[in-house]
Structure formats: C-alpha cells, structure tokens
C-alpha cells in the first residue's frame, strides 16, 4: 500500500445504499488503494444497522472487543460510544482532548485488529478531525533511505504499548512493524502515553533516526490525511496498516459530538456477487 494521499480520489466520499451490495465496490477500491474509505450512509441510518451492513458486505465478521476492555465492564460493549462524559475516565473516549498517533488494540499483538470503523452520529461544533498516517508506506520509504534504522523497528520488543485505562498496569511488547514472507507488512506505530520506545542494545541512534523519519513523514500530505466526519458518515480503515490520531474538539452543548466505534479481527474481503 504505497499510496499517495495527495491524490484527490483518496478523499472521495462514497455514497452508500446499505441494501445494495454493488454500492460497496468503490469502498473496496478505496481500501485497497489507500487503506481507508469514507462512506456516506442515509442520515436516518442507525449506527448499528450501518456498521452491520458494512461488516456483512466486506466480510468483517462480528465486532471484536479488545483484551483490556473485556476486563473493564464499562467499556466492554462491541460497539463503543465515543462521547465526552464526566462520569467515565477513559482518556480517549470520554475527553475532548486530542489523541496522538496510535493503532487500536493497546494490548493486542501486532495485526490482531485488522479493521477499525468509526460512525458519526453527531459532529463536533468545531475540531474533532481524525488524522490518518500511512505508516506502512512511510516504513517502506525508511527501508530505502536508512535500512539500518528500519531494521530496529522490526525488533520484537522495540515498542511497548501501555494501558492507560483505570490505572491498569498492563502492557504488551512487540515490534513497530512486521514483515511476512509474502512481502505484506503490519503496522503498530504509536506515540503518546500508551507508547514506550525501547531501543535494542547498542541501537539507540538507529531508533532515533527511525522515529525522526516517521514523525517527519506523518506531517507530510503524501502520507497523511485529515477527515472531519459529518452525520451519517463512516470511516473504515486498515488498523493493521494505518495509524490514526484525533484533533481536540469543542462541543455544541445542545448536540455534543458522538461517534460509534467497532473493531474487527478480519481484513476487508470483497465477495463477488
């Protein structure tokens, strides 16, 4: 997925009729080419119905509840509500603050959650953009520019993902990227409070070069996209290839921002009619 996000087609919003399978053809093409797609459902569509339709047509199976959330009853729903709330202490779901680059599934192994879906029930008054970083493409560029630095990111314990929910002291060590024998690549690039970078012995300089390279690429329009979902729009992206972040936002008190998130262990599969 060496996609260029400056191409106008990358930001195409796909109008969807949930009852017609063929309308998902463009969704398939967007996912194959860019690792993400934005869909526009009829505004009267309920989030549960829209996500179920998307999952059916793309062969995603049932929503997956990450390991950490299975241990915390307040966040164990298959469809998670992302909305500001003073009554919960989830650092991402319940706040209006920005969120740094990450992949969903803090404690999962790399590639365990293949697909993420965000459905917009109500947009924020301002802000709240979702940013996408084509980390796999940036990693391929790093391999060409600095192979030694790129190898460090394949180390099996270079990146520790740390839980920040309910003061749980749990973590999962793993690589930032993983390459399969068939040439496919998995991504786990994350920053902020959930990420701890651990340089292999004697490889501190290489790790710093690698991170500087990726951070610079994440600021370039070739590798990054910014999306502000509107009511009835749904963002589906390859969580195993694309890292994402969130811009802080301001709510309309009478109509606060609300998204519904679903995670899937399966990658999208196009089923011919």
PDB file of C-alpha atoms in Angstrom:
ATOM      1  CA  UNK A   1       0.000   0.000   0.000  1.00  0.00           C
ATOM      2  CA  UNK A   2       2.405   2.680  -1.255  1.00  0.00           C
ATOM      3  CA  UNK A   3      -0.441   5.168  -1.605  1.00  0.00           C
ATOM      4  CA  UNK A   4      -0.143   8.901  -2.175  1.00  0.00           C
ATOM      5  CA  UNK A   5      -2.738  10.690  -0.057  1.00  0.00           C
ATOM      6  CA  UNK A   6      -2.440  13.882  -2.128  1.00  0.00           C
ATOM      7  CA  UNK A   7      -4.452  12.204  -4.883  1.00  0.00           C
ATOM      8  CA  UNK A   8      -7.917  13.724  -4.965  1.00  0.00           C
ATOM      9  CA  UNK A   9      -9.516  10.276  -5.107  1.00  0.00           C
ATOM     10  CA  UNK A  10      -8.169   9.467  -1.649  1.00  0.00           C
ATOM     11  CA  UNK A  11     -10.705  11.829  -0.076  1.00  0.00           C
ATOM     12  CA  UNK A  12     -13.676  10.688  -2.153  1.00  0.00           C
ATOM     13  CA  UNK A  13     -16.786  10.136  -0.019  1.00  0.00           C
ATOM     14  CA  UNK A  14     -18.656   7.028  -1.179  1.00  0.00           C
ATOM     15  CA  UNK A  15     -22.473   7.296  -1.092  1.00  0.00           C
ATOM     16  CA  UNK A  16     -23.897   4.006   0.159  1.00  0.00           C
ATOM     17  CA  UNK A  17     -27.225   2.257  -0.118  1.00  0.00           C
ATOM     18  CA  UNK A  18     -26.927  -0.421   2.607  1.00  0.00           C
ATOM     19  CA  UNK A  19     -29.314  -2.700   0.743  1.00  0.00           C
ATOM     20  CA  UNK A  20     -27.281  -2.800  -2.475  1.00  0.00           C
ATOM     21  CA  UNK A  21     -24.063  -4.788  -2.408  1.00  0.00           C
ATOM     22  CA  UNK A  22     -22.687  -3.211  -5.587  1.00  0.00           C
ATOM     23  CA  UNK A  23     -22.503   0.196  -3.930  1.00  0.00           C
ATOM     24  CA  UNK A  24     -19.618  -1.169  -1.859  1.00  0.00           C
ATOM     25  CA  UNK A  25     -17.413  -1.613  -4.955  1.00  0.00           C
ATOM     26  CA  UNK A  26     -15.920   1.860  -4.503  1.00  0.00           C
ATOM     27  CA  UNK A  27     -15.378   1.123  -0.810  1.00  0.00           C
ATOM     28  CA  UNK A  28     -13.310  -1.911  -1.750  1.00  0.00           C
ATOM     29  CA  UNK A  29     -11.234   0.104  -4.207  1.00  0.00           C
ATOM     30  CA  UNK A  30     -10.575   2.876  -1.672  1.00  0.00           C
ATOM     31  CA  UNK A  31      -9.457   0.374   0.956  1.00  0.00           C
ATOM     32  CA  UNK A  32      -7.178  -1.464  -1.445  1.00  0.00           C
ATOM     33  CA  UNK A  33      -5.563   1.716  -2.733  1.00  0.00           C
ATOM     34  CA  UNK A  34      -5.392   3.923   0.357  1.00  0.00           C
ATOM     35  CA  UNK A  35      -6.113   1.756   3.403  1.00  0.00           C
ATOM     36  CA  UNK A  36      -9.209   3.788   4.296  1.00  0.00           C
ATOM     37  CA  UNK A  37     -12.568   4.840   2.925  1.00  0.00           C
ATOM     38  CA  UNK A  38     -15.239   7.349   3.936  1.00  0.00           C
ATOM     39  CA  UNK A  39     -18.846   6.307   3.377  1.00  0.00           C
ATOM     40  CA  UNK A  40     -21.990   8.405   3.460  1.00  0.00           C
ATOM     41  CA  UNK A  41     -24.988   6.493   4.767  1.00  0.00           C
ATOM     42  CA  UNK A  42     -28.509   7.911   4.669  1.00  0.00           C
ATOM     43  CA  UNK A  43     -28.714  10.235   7.667  1.00  0.00           C
ATOM     44  CA  UNK A  44     -31.613   8.269   9.108  1.00  0.00           C
ATOM     45  CA  UNK A  45     -29.486   5.104   9.234  1.00  0.00           C
ATOM     46  CA  UNK A  46     -28.884   3.838  12.763  1.00  0.00           C
ATOM     47  CA  UNK A  47     -25.204   3.247  13.636  1.00  0.00           C
ATOM     48  CA  UNK A  48     -25.811  -0.416  14.498  1.00  0.00           C
ATOM     49  CA  UNK A  49     -27.518  -1.085  11.171  1.00  0.00           C
ATOM     50  CA  UNK A  50     -24.919   0.839   9.156  1.00  0.00           C
ATOM     51  CA  UNK A  51     -21.971  -0.933  10.788  1.00  0.00           C
ATOM     52  CA  UNK A  52     -23.672  -4.328  10.463  1.00  0.00           C
ATOM     53  CA  UNK A  53     -24.260  -3.689   6.750  1.00  0.00           C
ATOM     54  CA  UNK A  54     -20.653  -2.631   6.238  1.00  0.00           C
ATOM     55  CA  UNK A  55     -19.360  -5.699   8.084  1.00  0.00           C
ATOM     56  CA  UNK A  56     -21.567  -8.019   6.056  1.00  0.00           C
ATOM     57  CA  UNK A  57     -20.583  -6.613   2.665  1.00  0.00           C
ATOM     58  CA  UNK A  58     -16.855  -6.505   3.475  1.00  0.00           C
ATOM     59  CA  UNK A  59     -16.728  -9.888   5.200  1.00  0.00           C
ATOM     60  CA  UNK A  60     -15.514  -8.484   8.514  1.00  0.00           C
ATOM     61  CA  UNK A  61     -17.377 -10.909  10.769  1.00  0.00           C
ATOM     62  CA  UNK A  62     -18.501  -9.927  14.251  1.00  0.00           C
ATOM     63  CA  UNK A  63     -17.094  -6.913  16.129  1.00  0.00           C
ATOM     64  CA  UNK A  64     -14.154  -7.667  18.392  1.00  0.00           C
ATOM     65  CA  UNK A  65     -13.759  -6.446  21.983  1.00  0.00           C
ATOM     66  CA  UNK A  66     -10.067  -5.863  22.815  1.00  0.00           C
ATOM     67  CA  UNK A  67      -8.451  -7.720  25.674  1.00  0.00           C
ATOM     68  CA  UNK A  68      -8.271  -4.722  28.000  1.00  0.00           C
ATOM     69  CA  UNK A  69     -11.920  -3.797  27.512  1.00  0.00           C
ATOM     70  CA  UNK A  70     -13.032  -7.340  28.267  1.00  0.00           C
ATOM     71  CA  UNK A  71     -11.576  -6.730  31.744  1.00  0.00           C
ATOM     72  CA  UNK A  72     -13.349  -3.396  32.290  1.00  0.00           C
ATOM     73  CA  UNK A  73     -17.123  -3.708  32.203  1.00  0.00           C
ATOM     74  CA  UNK A  74     -17.657  -0.020  31.487  1.00  0.00           C
ATOM     75  CA  UNK A  75     -16.071  -0.365  28.031  1.00  0.00           C
ATOM     76  CA  UNK A  76     -16.894  -3.946  27.083  1.00  0.00           C
ATOM     77  CA  UNK A  77     -19.612  -3.236  24.502  1.00  0.00           C
ATOM     78  CA  UNK A  78     -18.978  -4.491  20.967  1.00  0.00           C
ATOM     79  CA  UNK A  79     -19.965  -1.048  19.672  1.00  0.00           C
ATOM     80  CA  UNK A  80     -18.222   1.608  21.752  1.00  0.00           C
ATOM     81  CA  UNK A  81     -19.665   5.097  22.190  1.00  0.00           C
ATOM     82  CA  UNK A  82     -17.087   7.883  21.860  1.00  0.00           C
ATOM     83  CA  UNK A  83     -18.550  10.941  23.546  1.00  0.00           C
ATOM     84  CA  UNK A  84     -17.422  13.392  26.211  1.00  0.00           C
ATOM     85  CA  UNK A  85     -18.542  12.330  29.659  1.00  0.00           C
ATOM     86  CA  UNK A  86     -17.591  13.402  33.159  1.00  0.00           C
ATOM     87  CA  UNK A  87     -18.806  10.065  34.503  1.00  0.00           C
ATOM     88  CA  UNK A  88     -16.108   7.837  32.987  1.00  0.00           C
ATOM     89  CA  UNK A  89     -12.344   8.032  32.922  1.00  0.00           C
ATOM     90  CA  UNK A  90     -11.428   6.657  29.518  1.00  0.00           C
ATOM     91  CA  UNK A  91      -8.612   9.004  28.368  1.00  0.00           C
ATOM     92  CA  UNK A  92      -9.757   8.898  24.747  1.00  0.00           C
ATOM     93  CA  UNK A  93     -13.468   8.138  24.609  1.00  0.00           C
ATOM     94  CA  UNK A  94     -14.635  10.433  27.403  1.00  0.00           C
ATOM     95  CA  UNK A  95     -12.496  13.518  26.734  1.00  0.00           C
ATOM     96  CA  UNK A  96     -12.447  16.270  24.140  1.00  0.00           C
ATOM     97  CA  UNK A  97      -8.653  16.384  24.054  1.00  0.00           C
ATOM     98  CA  UNK A  98      -6.507  15.434  21.115  1.00  0.00           C
ATOM     99  CA  UNK A  99      -5.064  11.934  20.805  1.00  0.00           C
ATOM    100  CA  UNK A 100      -1.610  11.119  19.370  1.00  0.00           C
ATOM    101  CA  UNK A 101      -0.814   8.569  16.671  1.00  0.00           C
ATOM    102  CA  UNK A 102      -1.815   5.039  17.612  1.00  0.00           C
ATOM    103  CA  UNK A 103      -3.395   1.826  16.426  1.00  0.00           C
ATOM    104  CA  UNK A 104      -6.437   0.377  18.161  1.00  0.00           C
ATOM    105  CA  UNK A 105      -5.832  -2.551  20.496  1.00  0.00           C
ATOM    106  CA  UNK A 106      -3.296  -1.334  23.041  1.00  0.00           C
ATOM    107  CA  UNK A 107      -2.586  -4.788  24.476  1.00  0.00           C
ATOM    108  CA  UNK A 108      -3.175  -6.832  21.323  1.00  0.00           C
ATOM    109  CA  UNK A 109      -0.336  -8.271  19.257  1.00  0.00           C
ATOM    110  CA  UNK A 110       0.546  -6.576  16.011  1.00  0.00           C
ATOM    111  CA  UNK A 111      -2.068  -7.248  13.345  1.00  0.00           C
ATOM    112  CA  UNK A 112      -4.636  -8.699  15.751  1.00  0.00           C
ATOM    113  CA  UNK A 113      -7.174  -5.967  14.930  1.00  0.00           C
ATOM    114  CA  UNK A 114      -7.233  -5.591  11.172  1.00  0.00           C
ATOM    115  CA  UNK A 115     -10.084  -3.136  10.673  1.00  0.00           C
ATOM    116  CA  UNK A 116     -11.475  -0.152  12.576  1.00  0.00           C
ATOM    117  CA  UNK A 117     -14.794   1.575  11.904  1.00  0.00           C
ATOM    118  CA  UNK A 118     -15.951   4.994  13.128  1.00  0.00           C
ATOM    119  CA  UNK A 119     -19.551   6.051  12.519  1.00  0.00           C
ATOM    120  CA  UNK A 120     -20.512   9.695  13.118  1.00  0.00           C
ATOM    121  CA  UNK A 121     -23.811  10.234  14.914  1.00  0.00           C
ATOM    122  CA  UNK A 122     -23.105  13.937  15.548  1.00  0.00           C
ATOM    123  CA  UNK A 123     -20.103  16.057  14.592  1.00  0.00           C
ATOM    124  CA  UNK A 124     -18.403  18.466  16.980  1.00  0.00           C
ATOM    125  CA  UNK A 125     -19.134  22.185  16.868  1.00  0.00           C
ATOM    126  CA  UNK A 126     -15.512  22.617  15.801  1.00  0.00           C
ATOM    127  CA  UNK A 127     -12.437  20.414  15.580  1.00  0.00           C
ATOM    128  CA  UNK A 128     -12.514  16.671  16.083  1.00  0.00           C
ATOM    129  CA  UNK A 129     -10.771  15.763  12.834  1.00  0.00           C
ATOM    130  CA  UNK A 130      -9.458  12.215  12.543  1.00  0.00           C
ATOM    131  CA  UNK A 131      -5.938  12.132  11.105  1.00  0.00           C
ATOM    132  CA  UNK A 132      -4.618   9.097   9.244  1.00  0.00           C
ATOM    133  CA  UNK A 133      -0.942   8.212   8.749  1.00  0.00           C
ATOM    134  CA  UNK A 134       0.053   5.735   6.070  1.00  0.00           C
ATOM    135  CA  UNK A 135       2.689   4.224   8.349  1.00  0.00           C
ATOM    136  CA  UNK A 136       3.335   1.145   6.194  1.00  0.00           C
ATOM    137  CA  UNK A 137       4.156   3.300   3.173  1.00  0.00           C
ATOM    138  CA  UNK A 138       6.392   5.510   5.326  1.00  0.00           C
ATOM    139  CA  UNK A 139       8.181   2.405   6.648  1.00  0.00           C
ATOM    140  CA  UNK A 140       8.890   1.249   3.097  1.00  0.00           C
ATOM    141  CA  UNK A 141      10.366   4.676   2.387  1.00  0.00           C
ATOM    142  CA  UNK A 142      12.526   4.359   5.516  1.00  0.00           C
ATOM    143  CA  UNK A 143      13.822   0.977   4.342  1.00  0.00           C
ATOM    144  CA  UNK A 144      15.106   2.602   1.170  1.00  0.00           C
ATOM    145  CA  UNK A 145      16.545   5.670   2.897  1.00  0.00           C
ATOM    146  CA  UNK A 146      18.047   4.062   6.010  1.00  0.00           C
ATOM    147  CA  UNK A 147      17.872   0.240   6.122  1.00  0.00           C
ATOM    148  CA  UNK A 148      19.668   0.006   9.457  1.00  0.00           C
ATOM    149  CA  UNK A 149      17.160   2.291  11.163  1.00  0.00           C
ATOM    150  CA  UNK A 150      14.259   0.400   9.597  1.00  0.00           C
ATOM    151  CA  UNK A 151      15.521  -2.942  10.953  1.00  0.00           C
ATOM    152  CA  UNK A 152      15.336  -1.636  14.509  1.00  0.00           C
ATOM    153  CA  UNK A 153      11.575  -1.137  14.150  1.00  0.00           C
ATOM    154  CA  UNK A 154      11.228  -4.859  13.392  1.00  0.00           C
ATOM    155  CA  UNK A 155      12.760  -5.805  16.746  1.00  0.00           C
ATOM    156  CA  UNK A 156      10.280  -7.960  18.745  1.00  0.00           C
ATOM    157  CA  UNK A 157      10.345  -5.664  21.796  1.00  0.00           C
ATOM    158  CA  UNK A 158      11.066  -2.186  20.409  1.00  0.00           C
ATOM    159  CA  UNK A 159       7.587  -0.825  21.193  1.00  0.00           C
ATOM    160  CA  UNK A 160       5.757  -1.275  24.492  1.00  0.00           C
ATOM    161  CA  UNK A 161       2.044  -0.388  24.422  1.00  0.00           C
ATOM    162  CA  UNK A 162       0.853   0.541  27.908  1.00  0.00           C
ATOM    163  CA  UNK A 163      -2.687   0.605  29.268  1.00  0.00           C
ATOM    164  CA  UNK A 164      -3.907   3.987  30.497  1.00  0.00           C
ATOM    165  CA  UNK A 165      -7.427   2.909  31.459  1.00  0.00           C
ATOM    166  CA  UNK A 166      -8.456   2.696  35.095  1.00  0.00           C
ATOM    167  CA  UNK A 167      -4.814   2.749  36.198  1.00  0.00           C
ATOM    168  CA  UNK A 168      -4.324  -0.776  34.841  1.00  0.00           C
ATOM    169  CA  UNK A 169      -0.607  -1.576  34.919  1.00  0.00           C
ATOM    170  CA  UNK A 170      -0.556  -3.785  31.868  1.00  0.00           C
ATOM    171  CA  UNK A 171       1.496  -3.665  28.687  1.00  0.00           C
ATOM    172  CA  UNK A 172       2.394  -5.610  25.579  1.00  0.00           C
ATOM    173  CA  UNK A 173       5.833  -5.545  23.967  1.00  0.00           C
ATOM    174  CA  UNK A 174       6.170  -6.079  20.250  1.00  0.00           C
ATOM    175  CA  UNK A 175       7.644  -4.753  17.022  1.00  0.00           C
ATOM    176  CA  UNK A 176       6.525  -1.489  15.468  1.00  0.00           C
ATOM    177  CA  UNK A 177       6.320  -3.222  12.081  1.00  0.00           C
ATOM    178  CA  UNK A 178       6.302  -6.829  10.968  1.00  0.00           C
ATOM    179  CA  UNK A 179       7.032  -8.206   7.508  1.00  0.00           C
ATOM    180  CA  UNK A 180       5.585 -11.510   6.345  1.00  0.00           C
ATOM    181  CA  UNK A 181       7.273 -13.860   3.912  1.00  0.00           C
ATOM    182  CA  UNK A 182       4.835 -12.806   1.179  1.00  0.00           C
ATOM    183  CA  UNK A 183       6.010  -9.197   1.451  1.00  0.00           C
ATOM    184  CA  UNK A 184       2.997  -7.861   3.329  1.00  0.00           C
ATOM    185  CA  UNK A 185       3.646  -5.512   6.230  1.00  0.00           C
ATOM    186  CA  UNK A 186       1.845  -4.929   9.531  1.00  0.00           C
ATOM    187  CA  UNK A 187       1.921  -1.683  11.499  1.00  0.00           C
ATOM    188  CA  UNK A 188       1.784  -0.870  15.213  1.00  0.00           C
ATOM    189  CA  UNK A 189       3.332   2.631  15.179  1.00  0.00           C
ATOM    190  CA  UNK A 190       2.027   4.600  18.173  1.00  0.00           C
ATOM    191  CA  UNK A 191       3.018   7.645  20.224  1.00  0.00           C
ATOM    192  CA  UNK A 192       1.934   9.367  23.424  1.00  0.00           C
ATOM    193  CA  UNK A 193       1.020   7.917  26.805  1.00  0.00           C
ATOM    194  CA  UNK A 194       0.339   4.402  25.510  1.00  0.00           C
ATOM    195  CA  UNK A 195       3.729   4.036  23.807  1.00  0.00           C
ATOM    196  CA  UNK A 196       7.203   3.368  25.206  1.00  0.00           C
ATOM    197  CA  UNK A 197      10.048   3.009  22.722  1.00  0.00           C
ATOM    198  CA  UNK A 198      12.746   0.574  23.875  1.00  0.00           C
ATOM    199  CA  UNK A 199      15.961   0.624  21.857  1.00  0.00           C
ATOM    200  CA  UNK A 200      17.696  -2.737  21.356  1.00  0.00           C
ATOM    201  CA  UNK A 201      21.137  -2.811  22.951  1.00  0.00           C
ATOM    202  CA  UNK A 202      23.512  -0.567  21.045  1.00  0.00           C
ATOM    203  CA  UNK A 203      20.797   0.630  18.653  1.00  0.00           C
ATOM    204  CA  UNK A 204      19.725   3.889  20.281  1.00  0.00           C
ATOM    205  CA  UNK A 205      20.911   6.100  17.421  1.00  0.00           C
ATOM    206  CA  UNK A 206      19.214   3.921  14.820  1.00  0.00           C
ATOM    207  CA  UNK A 207      15.931   4.076  16.743  1.00  0.00           C
ATOM    208  CA  UNK A 208      16.117   7.858  16.975  1.00  0.00           C
ATOM    209  CA  UNK A 209      16.754   8.118  13.251  1.00  0.00           C
ATOM    210  CA  UNK A 210      13.836   5.810  12.519  1.00  0.00           C
ATOM    211  CA  UNK A 211      11.435   7.745  14.732  1.00  0.00           C
ATOM    212  CA  UNK A 212      12.577  11.107  13.361  1.00  0.00           C
ATOM    213  CA  UNK A 213      11.978   9.846   9.835  1.00  0.00           C
ATOM    214  CA  UNK A 214       8.480   8.528  10.578  1.00  0.00           C
ATOM    215  CA  UNK A 215       7.462  11.606  12.542  1.00  0.00           C
ATOM    216  CA  UNK A 216       8.549  13.816   9.661  1.00  0.00           C
ATOM    217  CA  UNK A 217       6.609  11.705   7.158  1.00  0.00           C
ATOM    218  CA  UNK A 218       3.493  11.865   9.364  1.00  0.00           C
ATOM    219  CA  UNK A 219       3.465  15.637   8.808  1.00  0.00           C
ATOM    220  CA  UNK A 220       3.603  15.324   5.014  1.00  0.00           C
ATOM    221  CA  UNK A 221       0.450  15.323   2.926  1.00  0.00           C
ATOM    222  CA  UNK A 222       1.736  12.412   0.847  1.00  0.00           C
ATOM    223  CA  UNK A 223       1.453  10.145   3.885  1.00  0.00           C
ATOM    224  CA  UNK A 224      -1.298  11.766   5.950  1.00  0.00           C
ATOM    225  CA  UNK A 225      -4.953  12.700   5.584  1.00  0.00           C
ATOM    226  CA  UNK A 226      -7.380  14.661   7.754  1.00  0.00           C
ATOM    227  CA  UNK A 227     -11.089  13.844   7.902  1.00  0.00           C
ATOM    228  CA  UNK A 228     -13.893  15.567   9.795  1.00  0.00           C
ATOM    229  CA  UNK A 229     -16.799  13.156   9.747  1.00  0.00           C
ATOM    230  CA  UNK A 230     -20.306  14.527   9.365  1.00  0.00           C
ATOM    231  CA  UNK A 231     -23.604  12.997  10.463  1.00  0.00           C
ATOM    232  CA  UNK A 232     -24.144   9.651   8.762  1.00  0.00           C
ATOM    233  CA  UNK A 233     -20.560   9.355   7.555  1.00  0.00           C
ATOM    234  CA  UNK A 234     -18.490   6.312   8.384  1.00  0.00           C
ATOM    235  CA  UNK A 235     -14.719   5.951   8.271  1.00  0.00           C
ATOM    236  CA  UNK A 236     -13.364   2.434   7.788  1.00  0.00           C
ATOM    237  CA  UNK A 237      -9.607   1.892   7.801  1.00  0.00           C
ATOM    238  CA  UNK A 238      -6.962  -0.808   7.993  1.00  0.00           C
ATOM    239  CA  UNK A 239      -5.857  -0.634  11.616  1.00  0.00           C
ATOM    240  CA  UNK A 240      -3.010  -3.037  10.806  1.00  0.00           C
ATOM    241  CA  UNK A 241      -1.538  -0.641   8.215  1.00  0.00           C
ATOM    242  CA  UNK A 242      -2.660   2.898   9.064  1.00  0.00           C
ATOM    243  CA  UNK A 243      -2.072   4.747  12.350  1.00  0.00           C
ATOM    244  CA  UNK A 244      -4.601   7.368  13.409  1.00  0.00           C
ATOM    245  CA  UNK A 245      -4.941  10.311  15.770  1.00  0.00           C
ATOM    246  CA  UNK A 246      -7.586  12.818  16.791  1.00  0.00           C
ATOM    247  CA  UNK A 247      -7.706  16.585  16.959  1.00  0.00           C
ATOM    248  CA  UNK A 248      -9.189  18.167  20.070  1.00  0.00           C
ATOM    249  CA  UNK A 249     -12.722  19.460  19.677  1.00  0.00           C
ATOM    250  CA  UNK A 250     -15.388  21.812  21.026  1.00  0.00           C
ATOM    251  CA  UNK A 251     -18.922  20.562  21.616  1.00  0.00           C
ATOM    252  CA  UNK A 252     -22.249  22.174  20.979  1.00  0.00           C
ATOM    253  CA  UNK A 253     -23.806  21.736  24.464  1.00  0.00           C
ATOM    254  CA  UNK A 254     -27.188  21.012  22.893  1.00  0.00           C
ATOM    255  CA  UNK A 255     -25.826  18.462  20.434  1.00  0.00           C
ATOM    256  CA  UNK A 256     -22.477  17.018  21.600  1.00  0.00           C
ATOM    257  CA  UNK A 257     -20.155  15.090  19.326  1.00  0.00           C
ATOM    258  CA  UNK A 258     -20.768  11.349  19.247  1.00  0.00           C
ATOM    259  CA  UNK A 259     -19.068   8.577  17.308  1.00  0.00           C
ATOM    260  CA  UNK A 260     -19.612   4.830  17.457  1.00  0.00           C
ATOM    261  CA  UNK A 261     -16.581   2.590  17.054  1.00  0.00           C
ATOM    262  CA  UNK A 262     -16.333  -1.047  16.065  1.00  0.00           C
ATOM    263  CA  UNK A 263     -13.199  -3.178  15.725  1.00  0.00           C
ATOM    264  CA  UNK A 264     -12.752  -6.326  13.662  1.00  0.00           C
ATOM    265  CA  UNK A 265     -10.175  -9.107  13.570  1.00  0.00           C
ATOM    266  CA  UNK A 266     -10.738  -9.596   9.836  1.00  0.00           C
ATOM    267  CA  UNK A 267      -9.416  -7.514   6.970  1.00  0.00           C
ATOM    268  CA  UNK A 268     -11.994  -6.456   4.367  1.00  0.00           C
ATOM    269  CA  UNK A 269     -12.750  -9.126   1.799  1.00  0.00           C
ATOM    270  CA  UNK A 270     -14.625  -8.411  -1.399  1.00  0.00           C
ATOM    271  CA  UNK A 271     -17.174 -11.102  -2.176  1.00  0.00           C
ATOM    272  CA  UNK A 272     -18.209 -11.273  -5.802  1.00  0.00           C
ATOM    273  CA  UNK A 273     -21.908 -11.440  -6.480  1.00  0.00           C
TER     274      UNK A 273
END
